[in-house]
XYZ file of C-alpha atoms in Angstrom:
581
model
C 78.123 212.882 -7.596
C 76.395 213.366 -10.933
C 73.211 211.956 -9.374
C 73.429 214.590 -6.634
C 73.931 217.393 -9.185
C 70.910 216.215 -11.148
C 68.740 216.271 -8.030
C 70.066 219.720 -7.110
C 69.298 221.172 -10.537
C 65.850 219.571 -10.533
C 65.092 220.924 -7.074
C 66.328 224.464 -7.884
C 64.432 224.688 -11.170
C 61.154 223.486 -9.753
C 61.524 225.568 -6.615
C 61.941 228.680 -8.768
C 58.871 227.750 -10.784
C 56.833 227.246 -7.580
C 57.942 230.626 -6.218
C 57.005 232.422 -9.475
C 53.632 230.691 -9.610
C 53.008 231.557 -5.955
C 53.874 235.236 -6.522
C 51.568 235.341 -9.547
C 48.733 233.701 -7.624
C 49.198 236.064 -4.691
C 49.034 239.084 -7.014
C 45.968 237.733 -8.765
C 44.217 236.877 -5.492
C 45.019 240.341 -4.155
C 43.530 241.977 -7.232
C 40.425 239.775 -7.161
C 39.855 240.272 -3.422
C 40.197 244.066 -3.607
C 37.933 244.217 -6.655
C 35.323 241.953 -5.046
C 35.401 243.951 -1.817
C 34.749 247.173 -3.730
C 32.082 245.521 -5.861
C 30.385 243.984 -2.825
C 30.522 247.328 -1.032
C 28.884 249.101 -3.979
C 26.235 246.383 -4.370
C 25.454 246.528 -0.665
C 25.146 250.305 -0.957
C 22.742 249.938 -3.893
C 20.599 247.435 -1.986
C 20.449 249.709 1.061
C 19.590 252.705 -1.143
C 16.816 250.830 -2.962
C 15.377 249.530 0.308
C 15.464 253.002 1.883
C 13.893 254.622 -1.188
C 11.137 251.988 -1.118
C 10.457 252.763 2.568
C 10.294 256.508 1.860
C 8.026 255.871 -1.113
C 5.789 253.691 1.040
C 5.612 256.450 3.682
C 4.423 259.031 1.152
C 2.100 256.528 -0.538
C 0.364 255.659 2.752
C -0.012 259.344 3.607
C -1.544 260.140 0.209
C -3.769 257.042 0.268
C -5.057 257.963 3.746
C -5.756 261.532 2.652
C -7.620 260.337 -0.462
C -9.807 257.879 1.477
C -10.789 260.532 4.033
C -11.370 263.230 1.410
C -13.720 260.906 -0.525
C -15.757 259.829 2.521
C -19.354 260.926 1.714
C -20.202 261.678 5.383
C -17.134 263.903 5.827
C -17.960 265.686 2.574
C -21.526 266.347 3.821
C -20.250 267.747 7.152
C -17.973 270.237 5.423
C -20.682 270.987 2.844
C -22.991 272.194 5.625
C -20.389 274.444 7.293
C -20.917 278.245 7.213
C -19.355 279.935 4.197
C -17.930 282.850 6.112
C -15.218 283.303 8.708
C -16.933 283.172 12.112
C -14.422 281.405 14.374
C -13.761 277.680 14.517
C -17.118 275.984 13.888
C -15.993 272.691 15.411
C -14.963 274.385 18.666
C -18.422 275.886 19.091
C -20.149 272.690 17.961
C -18.435 269.859 19.842
C -21.098 267.381 18.706
C -20.080 267.860 15.074
C -16.426 267.639 16.062
C -17.089 264.330 17.862
C -19.042 263.103 14.826
C -16.084 263.951 12.582
C -13.611 262.178 14.838
C -15.910 259.158 15.027
C -15.896 258.910 11.228
C -12.111 259.112 11.191
C -11.912 256.470 13.888
C -13.400 253.958 11.455
C -10.121 254.036 9.494
C -8.157 252.650 12.479
C -5.673 255.506 12.242
C -2.902 255.871 14.782
C -2.948 259.191 16.646
C 0.264 260.427 18.271
C 2.804 263.207 17.982
C 4.399 261.486 14.970
C 1.177 261.143 12.966
C -1.986 263.220 12.825
C -4.862 264.147 10.532
C -5.954 267.783 10.084
C -9.300 268.771 8.529
C -9.890 272.447 7.844
C -11.223 274.967 5.346
C -10.461 278.499 4.272
C -12.866 279.999 6.837
C -10.892 278.897 9.901
C -12.879 275.771 10.757
C -10.407 273.218 12.127
C -10.505 269.682 13.529
C -7.689 267.284 14.236
C -7.015 263.661 15.108
C -3.806 263.630 17.166
C -2.344 262.479 20.434
C -3.498 265.663 22.179
C -5.593 268.793 21.667
C -4.055 272.070 20.489
C -4.502 275.537 21.942
C -6.733 277.978 20.041
C -3.809 280.367 19.644
C -1.777 277.633 17.929
C -4.660 276.928 15.542
C -4.951 280.633 14.683
C -1.217 280.765 14.033
C -1.576 277.737 11.736
C -3.999 279.686 9.516
C -1.638 282.677 9.418
C 1.422 280.702 8.301
C 2.706 280.469 4.726
C 2.056 276.710 4.766
C -1.715 277.291 4.815
C -1.574 279.780 1.942
C 0.628 277.406 -0.063
C -2.168 274.809 0.123
C -4.765 277.274 -1.147
C -2.547 278.522 -3.947
C -1.703 274.976 -5.051
C -5.297 273.779 -5.383
C -6.531 277.035 -6.883
C -4.117 276.495 -9.761
C -5.307 272.946 -10.600
C -1.734 271.647 -10.464
C -2.543 268.176 -9.197
C -4.582 266.025 -6.836
C -2.089 265.999 -3.968
C 0.032 268.737 -2.378
C 3.305 267.572 -0.833
C 4.738 269.861 1.832
C 8.405 269.664 2.671
C 9.367 269.469 6.384
C 8.440 272.705 8.164
C 8.293 273.914 11.769
C 5.338 272.558 13.770
C 3.306 275.649 14.666
C 0.539 273.626 16.338
C 2.825 272.565 19.201
C 4.241 274.794 21.862
C 7.034 274.692 24.402
C 9.840 272.187 23.841
C 7.896 270.477 21.045
C 7.592 273.702 19.044
C 10.926 273.081 17.303
C 9.707 269.755 15.878
C 9.128 269.503 12.119
C 6.436 267.732 10.144
C 5.994 266.800 6.501
C 2.507 266.527 5.032
C 0.330 265.416 2.121
C -2.852 267.426 1.471
C -5.949 266.578 -0.604
C -9.145 268.523 -1.227
C -12.533 267.613 0.281
C -14.683 267.772 -2.856
C -18.075 266.801 -4.190
C -17.143 265.344 -7.575
C -20.716 265.340 -8.820
C -20.935 269.158 -8.551
C -17.181 269.913 -8.569
C -17.648 271.889 -5.345
C -14.743 272.298 -2.930
C -15.268 272.455 0.802
C -11.950 272.034 2.593
C -8.733 270.084 2.953
C -7.468 266.861 4.501
C -3.866 267.102 5.671
C -1.980 263.967 6.754
C 1.121 264.862 8.767
C 4.108 262.728 9.663
C 6.890 263.780 11.991
C 10.388 264.189 10.586
C 11.312 261.567 13.170
C 9.922 258.971 10.751
C 12.329 260.186 8.052
C 15.158 260.049 10.573
C 14.148 256.517 11.572
C 14.129 255.294 7.952
C 17.390 256.992 6.974
C 19.189 256.028 10.194
C 18.808 252.351 9.272
C 21.302 252.863 6.418
C 24.251 252.840 8.812
C 26.929 255.353 9.732
C 28.730 255.157 6.377
C 25.584 255.956 4.350
C 23.584 259.149 4.184
C 21.080 260.739 1.848
C 19.524 263.986 0.618
C 15.867 264.346 -0.320
C 15.476 266.808 -3.193
C 12.488 268.354 -4.919
C 12.111 268.334 -8.694
C 14.105 271.606 -8.949
C 17.069 269.985 -7.203
C 16.655 271.823 -3.882
C 17.535 269.838 -0.757
C 14.480 269.585 1.497
C 15.963 267.136 3.994
C 19.474 265.867 4.741
C 20.069 262.796 6.856
C 23.525 263.838 8.049
C 22.386 267.259 9.284
C 21.858 270.562 7.533
C 25.346 271.837 8.315
C 27.252 268.700 7.356
C 29.652 268.966 4.417
C 29.399 266.299 1.726
C 32.451 265.354 -0.297
C 30.782 264.606 -3.622
C 33.976 263.431 -5.349
C 35.048 260.740 -2.868
C 31.668 259.119 -2.251
C 29.602 256.521 -4.018
C 26.453 258.194 -5.305
C 23.073 256.865 -6.383
C 19.981 258.902 -7.276
C 16.500 257.322 -7.145
C 13.138 258.907 -7.899
C 10.155 258.278 -5.623
C 7.160 256.880 -7.481
C 4.474 258.269 -5.190
C 5.956 261.686 -4.339
C 7.545 264.486 -6.427
C 10.955 263.958 -4.842
C 14.347 262.495 -5.664
C 16.576 260.770 -3.101
C 20.314 261.107 -3.567
C 22.315 258.563 -1.598
C 25.965 258.837 -0.624
C 28.390 256.352 0.880
C 31.907 256.825 2.129
C 34.247 254.291 0.440
C 35.514 251.491 2.624
C 39.004 251.923 4.046
C 40.808 249.148 2.224
C 43.970 249.527 4.290
C 42.147 248.574 7.452
C 40.001 245.924 5.792
C 42.995 244.229 4.120
C 45.322 244.034 7.126
C 43.832 240.761 8.277
C 43.760 239.497 4.702
C 47.501 240.245 4.314
C 48.338 238.262 7.446
C 46.195 235.289 6.483
C 47.506 235.340 2.908
C 51.137 235.458 4.068
C 50.601 232.467 6.346
C 48.829 230.545 3.588
C 51.564 231.322 1.051
C 54.275 230.257 3.492
C 52.435 227.030 4.267
C 51.820 226.275 0.573
C 55.453 226.986 -0.327
C 56.803 224.776 2.466
C 54.372 221.987 1.578
C 55.241 222.291 -2.115
C 58.978 222.112 -1.437
C 58.575 219.090 0.815
C 56.345 217.411 -1.737
C 58.888 218.253 -4.444
C 61.629 216.361 -2.620
C 59.348 213.397 -1.977
C 58.130 213.241 -5.584
C 61.667 213.569 -6.962
C 62.895 210.728 -4.800
C 59.893 208.616 -5.830
C 60.210 209.276 -9.585
C 63.994 209.121 -9.554
C 63.928 205.510 -8.384
C 63.343 204.164 -11.944
C 66.296 206.268 -13.125
C 68.493 204.874 -10.363
C 67.324 201.354 -11.204
C 68.063 202.043 -14.869
C 71.551 203.254 -13.995
C 72.228 200.204 -11.867
C 70.793 197.942 -14.558
C 72.946 199.554 -17.273
C 76.100 199.044 -15.240
C 75.296 195.343 -15.067
C 74.910 194.902 -18.813
C 77.355 192.368 -20.152
C 77.605 189.784 -22.831
C 75.963 187.241 -20.636
C 73.349 189.751 -19.484
C 71.871 191.609 -22.486
C 68.679 192.890 -20.868
C 67.621 195.809 -18.752
C 65.325 194.760 -16.019
C 63.761 197.897 -14.461
C 60.114 196.753 -14.219
C 58.153 193.541 -14.023
C 55.815 192.221 -16.666
C 52.710 193.668 -14.947
C 54.095 197.229 -14.733
C 51.095 198.558 -16.743
C 48.615 197.429 -14.047
C 48.727 200.907 -12.562
C 46.999 202.277 -15.711
C 44.318 199.634 -15.388
C 43.844 200.502 -11.726
C 43.600 204.197 -12.584
C 41.008 203.403 -15.258
C 39.009 201.257 -12.850
C 39.192 203.967 -10.189
C 38.128 206.643 -12.678
C 35.148 204.566 -13.872
C 34.160 203.921 -10.280
C 34.325 207.662 -9.601
C 32.137 208.377 -12.660
C 29.564 205.835 -11.523
C 29.401 207.466 -8.099
C 29.208 210.910 -9.693
C 26.360 209.744 -11.949
C 24.507 208.312 -8.943
C 24.972 211.606 -7.107
C 23.671 213.578 -10.098
C 20.587 211.361 -10.325
C 19.903 211.971 -6.631
C 20.277 215.738 -7.160
C 17.897 215.665 -10.147
C 15.335 213.673 -8.167
C 15.621 216.073 -5.225
C 15.217 219.104 -7.514
C 12.200 217.531 -9.213
C 10.560 216.876 -5.844
C 11.303 220.445 -4.826
C 9.599 221.820 -7.955
C 6.584 219.539 -7.408
C 6.319 220.630 -3.782
C 6.484 224.262 -4.927
C 3.651 223.696 -7.399
C 1.533 221.894 -4.798
C 2.101 224.771 -2.387
C 0.750 227.162 -5.010
C -2.397 225.073 -5.361
C -3.009 224.739 -1.622
C -5.614 227.040 -0.120
C -6.605 228.028 3.399
C -9.585 226.161 4.800
C -12.376 228.721 4.321
C -14.930 227.241 6.735
C -13.835 229.434 9.624
C -14.122 232.618 7.542
C -17.534 231.574 6.155
C -18.791 230.993 9.691
C -17.498 234.382 10.833
C -19.167 236.120 7.865
C -22.429 234.324 8.691
C -22.215 235.519 12.314
C -21.544 239.107 11.190
C -24.501 238.932 8.792
C -26.857 237.585 11.495
C -25.764 240.255 13.995
C -26.314 242.987 11.379
C -29.809 241.665 10.552
C -30.684 241.697 14.247
C -29.635 245.369 14.373
C -31.686 246.102 11.253
C -28.705 246.773 8.969
C -29.336 245.532 5.421
C -26.037 246.568 3.792
C -23.780 244.431 5.957
C -25.563 241.097 5.145
C -25.372 242.040 1.460
C -21.628 242.727 1.759
C -21.028 239.532 3.764
C -22.911 237.462 1.204
C -20.876 238.878 -1.687
C -17.603 238.465 0.168
C -18.495 234.900 1.127
C -19.273 234.000 -2.486
C -15.913 235.428 -3.607
C -14.124 233.530 -0.853
C -15.889 230.283 -1.760
C -15.027 230.713 -5.423
C -11.335 231.428 -4.804
C -10.865 228.638 -2.247
C -12.418 225.846 -4.335
C -9.638 225.446 -6.904
C -10.707 222.032 -8.273
C -8.727 221.315 -11.449
C -7.696 224.986 -11.764
C -10.239 225.785 -14.528
C -13.609 227.517 -14.652
C -16.012 228.793 -17.291
C -15.947 232.340 -18.646
C -19.411 232.822 -17.199
C -18.235 231.854 -13.689
C -15.113 234.008 -14.016
C -17.172 237.053 -15.034
C -19.725 236.410 -12.270
C -16.924 236.333 -9.708
C -15.538 239.590 -11.126
C -19.036 241.105 -10.983
C -19.369 240.130 -7.306
C -16.128 241.973 -6.627
C -17.258 245.070 -8.548
C -20.624 245.047 -6.756
C -18.751 245.263 -3.453
C -16.687 248.150 -4.830
C -19.965 249.726 -5.975
C -21.188 249.560 -2.361
C -18.002 251.267 -1.263
C -17.825 254.048 -3.889
C -21.541 254.317 -4.796
C -22.022 256.669 -7.775
C -18.265 257.218 -8.142
C -17.881 253.823 -9.856
C -19.682 252.181 -12.812
C -19.146 248.911 -14.670
C -20.533 246.955 -17.598
C -20.161 243.236 -18.415
C -20.921 241.818 -21.870
C -20.600 238.044 -22.484
C -21.425 236.604 -25.869
C -23.722 233.558 -25.655
C -21.292 231.121 -27.307
C -18.502 232.110 -24.881
C -20.302 231.436 -21.602
C -19.327 227.773 -21.152
C -15.764 228.007 -22.478
C -13.317 226.734 -19.858
C -10.416 229.028 -18.944
C -7.817 229.139 -16.135
C -9.410 230.162 -12.868
C -8.945 233.628 -11.287
C -7.675 235.548 -14.315
C -10.389 238.254 -14.532
C -11.118 239.497 -10.991
C -7.438 240.225 -10.134
C -7.175 242.466 -13.214
C -10.315 244.346 -12.136
C -8.784 244.720 -8.686
C -5.603 246.063 -10.309
C -7.703 248.886 -11.795
C -8.531 250.123 -8.291
C -5.057 249.574 -6.847
C -3.201 251.382 -9.622
C -5.335 252.623 -12.522
C -7.790 254.818 -10.577
C -5.331 256.204 -8.037
C -4.481 259.397 -9.913
C -7.738 259.811 -11.835
C -10.822 261.603 -10.591
C -14.183 259.726 -10.524
C -16.456 258.650 -12.107
C -14.405 255.397 -12.568
C -15.528 252.828 -15.144
C -14.669 249.211 -15.999
C -15.881 247.469 -19.169
C -15.615 243.675 -19.490
C -16.295 241.859 -22.787
C -15.936 238.095 -23.524
C -16.319 236.362 -26.915
C -14.986 233.534 -29.093
C -13.621 233.761 -32.629
C -11.965 231.255 -34.973
C -11.186 228.642 -32.341
C -9.973 231.080 -29.654
C -11.608 232.697 -26.652
C -11.050 236.365 -25.764
C -11.644 238.456 -22.640
C -11.131 242.245 -22.734
C -10.926 244.319 -19.525
C -10.834 248.096 -20.097
C -10.830 250.971 -17.591
C -10.679 254.774 -17.713
C -7.834 255.017 -15.205
C -4.343 256.414 -15.472
C -2.942 253.545 -17.568
C 0.181 251.463 -17.085
C 3.414 253.236 -16.241
C 6.383 252.954 -18.621
C 8.408 251.175 -15.910
C 5.653 248.579 -15.413
C 5.366 247.897 -19.161
C 9.154 247.576 -19.419
C 9.295 245.146 -16.458
C 6.403 243.122 -17.943
C 8.115 242.939 -21.333
C 11.303 241.730 -19.656
C 9.316 239.080 -17.735
C 7.640 237.793 -20.910
C 10.993 237.537 -22.705
C 12.609 235.675 -19.807
C 9.718 233.217 -19.584
C 9.881 232.614 -23.335
C 13.523 231.567 -22.937
C 13.098 229.604 -19.695
C 12.254 225.970 -19.095
C 9.275 224.736 -17.043
C 11.393 224.486 -13.913
C 12.289 228.197 -14.037
C 8.667 229.138 -14.847
C 7.365 227.329 -11.777
C 10.004 228.932 -9.565
C 8.967 232.394 -10.804
C 5.446 232.031 -9.302
C 4.918 233.141 -5.705
C 2.155 231.956 -3.399
C -0.479 234.607 -2.818
C -1.233 237.667 -4.915
C -2.684 236.955 -8.368
C -1.073 239.950 -10.044
C -0.656 240.517 -13.784
C 2.791 238.771 -14.006
C 1.323 235.809 -12.091
C -1.623 235.510 -14.501
C 0.759 235.732 -17.476
C 2.898 232.913 -16.010
C -0.117 230.647 -15.444
C -1.343 231.313 -18.999
C 2.151 230.466 -20.266
C 2.171 227.143 -18.390
C -1.390 226.264 -19.499
C -1.255 227.159 -23.198
C 2.446 227.239 -24.074
C 2.824 229.613 -27.019
C -0.864 229.431 -28.027
C -2.187 232.225 -25.801
C -2.851 235.965 -25.952
C -1.857 238.407 -23.219
C -1.686 242.047 -24.295
C -1.399 245.264 -22.245
C -2.302 248.569 -23.898
C -2.496 252.217 -22.825
C -5.395 253.929 -24.542
C -6.407 257.579 -24.868
C -8.275 257.327 -21.575
C -7.258 254.418 -19.411
C -5.781 251.015 -20.168
C -6.899 247.608 -21.437
C -5.869 243.981 -20.915
C -6.695 241.379 -23.595
C -6.602 237.693 -22.640
C -7.071 234.787 -25.015
C -6.335 231.136 -25.604
C -7.121 228.067 -27.645
C -10.634 226.634 -27.510
C -12.059 223.382 -28.845
C -15.727 223.437 -29.915
């Protein structure tokens, strides 16, 4: 009877403990799940917002880049330069040959032409030409010149307020009928002769609001956004102009566009936790019930198992007598279970160690494969052959510029594809950079100048390959974008006190604060990382500034120089490393 009471008390006590632990775990799991669901929802919202903002930024960047390329085309500048300087009707309508010539020049840019994208070229005297999916009526063109949008362009550029004019979505006056209600946004640049500072007209790149709707519709039904100008005025709303936004009960995130004077404010309706957690409640209840039942059953089994020595002790004690002064509840080898546990544990550690060695070997092979992939290059023979064919065809037609361009491009391709041991001389690096700048000189003519100065004792110094030309290319991609020509690049190489130095300086717009902050963060992370993390941070293709920094870090360890500076006019990059005479 006492034995039964002992088992009952043991069972009740431990059952109560199991129930309390289960309730605590359920509460904790509930809190963690709800918190993680909210956190995941907010993180997903941030990712969607960042992706959408990047797409909008890319849309405006491509529009502005297209407008800049067309506005700087020397042939287009000459056509507008020769137009009459008085209002006498649309010159291009009365001179279809010039209009066809203009459209032929624009066709070289492989621009799409439809109702969602079009290029307008016009001046203040009413001369108008357009690349679009269809022609526009003369009355629509006249109305275009009478609208406020046209006068806004003239007022903007007359005030010298910037290189690009960004027009918010407005009614499309060039279309008629059912399409008249459509809206377009636009980026406008001036057609100018930078040598004489003369202005001849405007290039307007238009995109339909449908493209904004397409980008913003990908966010999903629970997400919506407002596009605001720098004064905080809403210029476009994804959920409709009449829709009411509950600012207090929505997640909010505001992001600035890098290539347009706009802010994008994103909103998201919070997830309905009641609906999302119904299934979780059911599953959790079933799991708790199953765990409790299993724990109670296991409790009874374990108690019976561990109570056997107590029962044996009780039976042995009742048999104690003068002729039996011993308690026999276990045999002499009762401690073998500890030995077996130790043997089992050591066996488990050996298997775990073998598994860890296999994981380390697999990770090492993965890192090596990643490094080999970085060093692999595309077989250039096909491209060399194609360039040779293009050059021969151009020579047959009497064109001398195309063979020159093909030769320069082929030399750059040959240099970049023949990696060898990954090193080259400063002379070869600068020659490759000069080939690239010569091609850019062909493209921009007098709008671009460069100078290369290599000290005699620095010519044969070996440095990592492809560290100069990508920085020169970065000047065109970023530094010169918001700066008027003439553009200049100065390259200087020298050695001093056992180190080599290469300085690349331009007169562009300099590095942005965000870029310098990201680069500083990258350099700090690489300084604290091991070789494995450094290799994983390199991506195949694109020898950008962070990539060059990473390769310099791997090659020289701490004994290298990599400095970015914004100067009074432009920016500079200083490279350097150890050198043995």
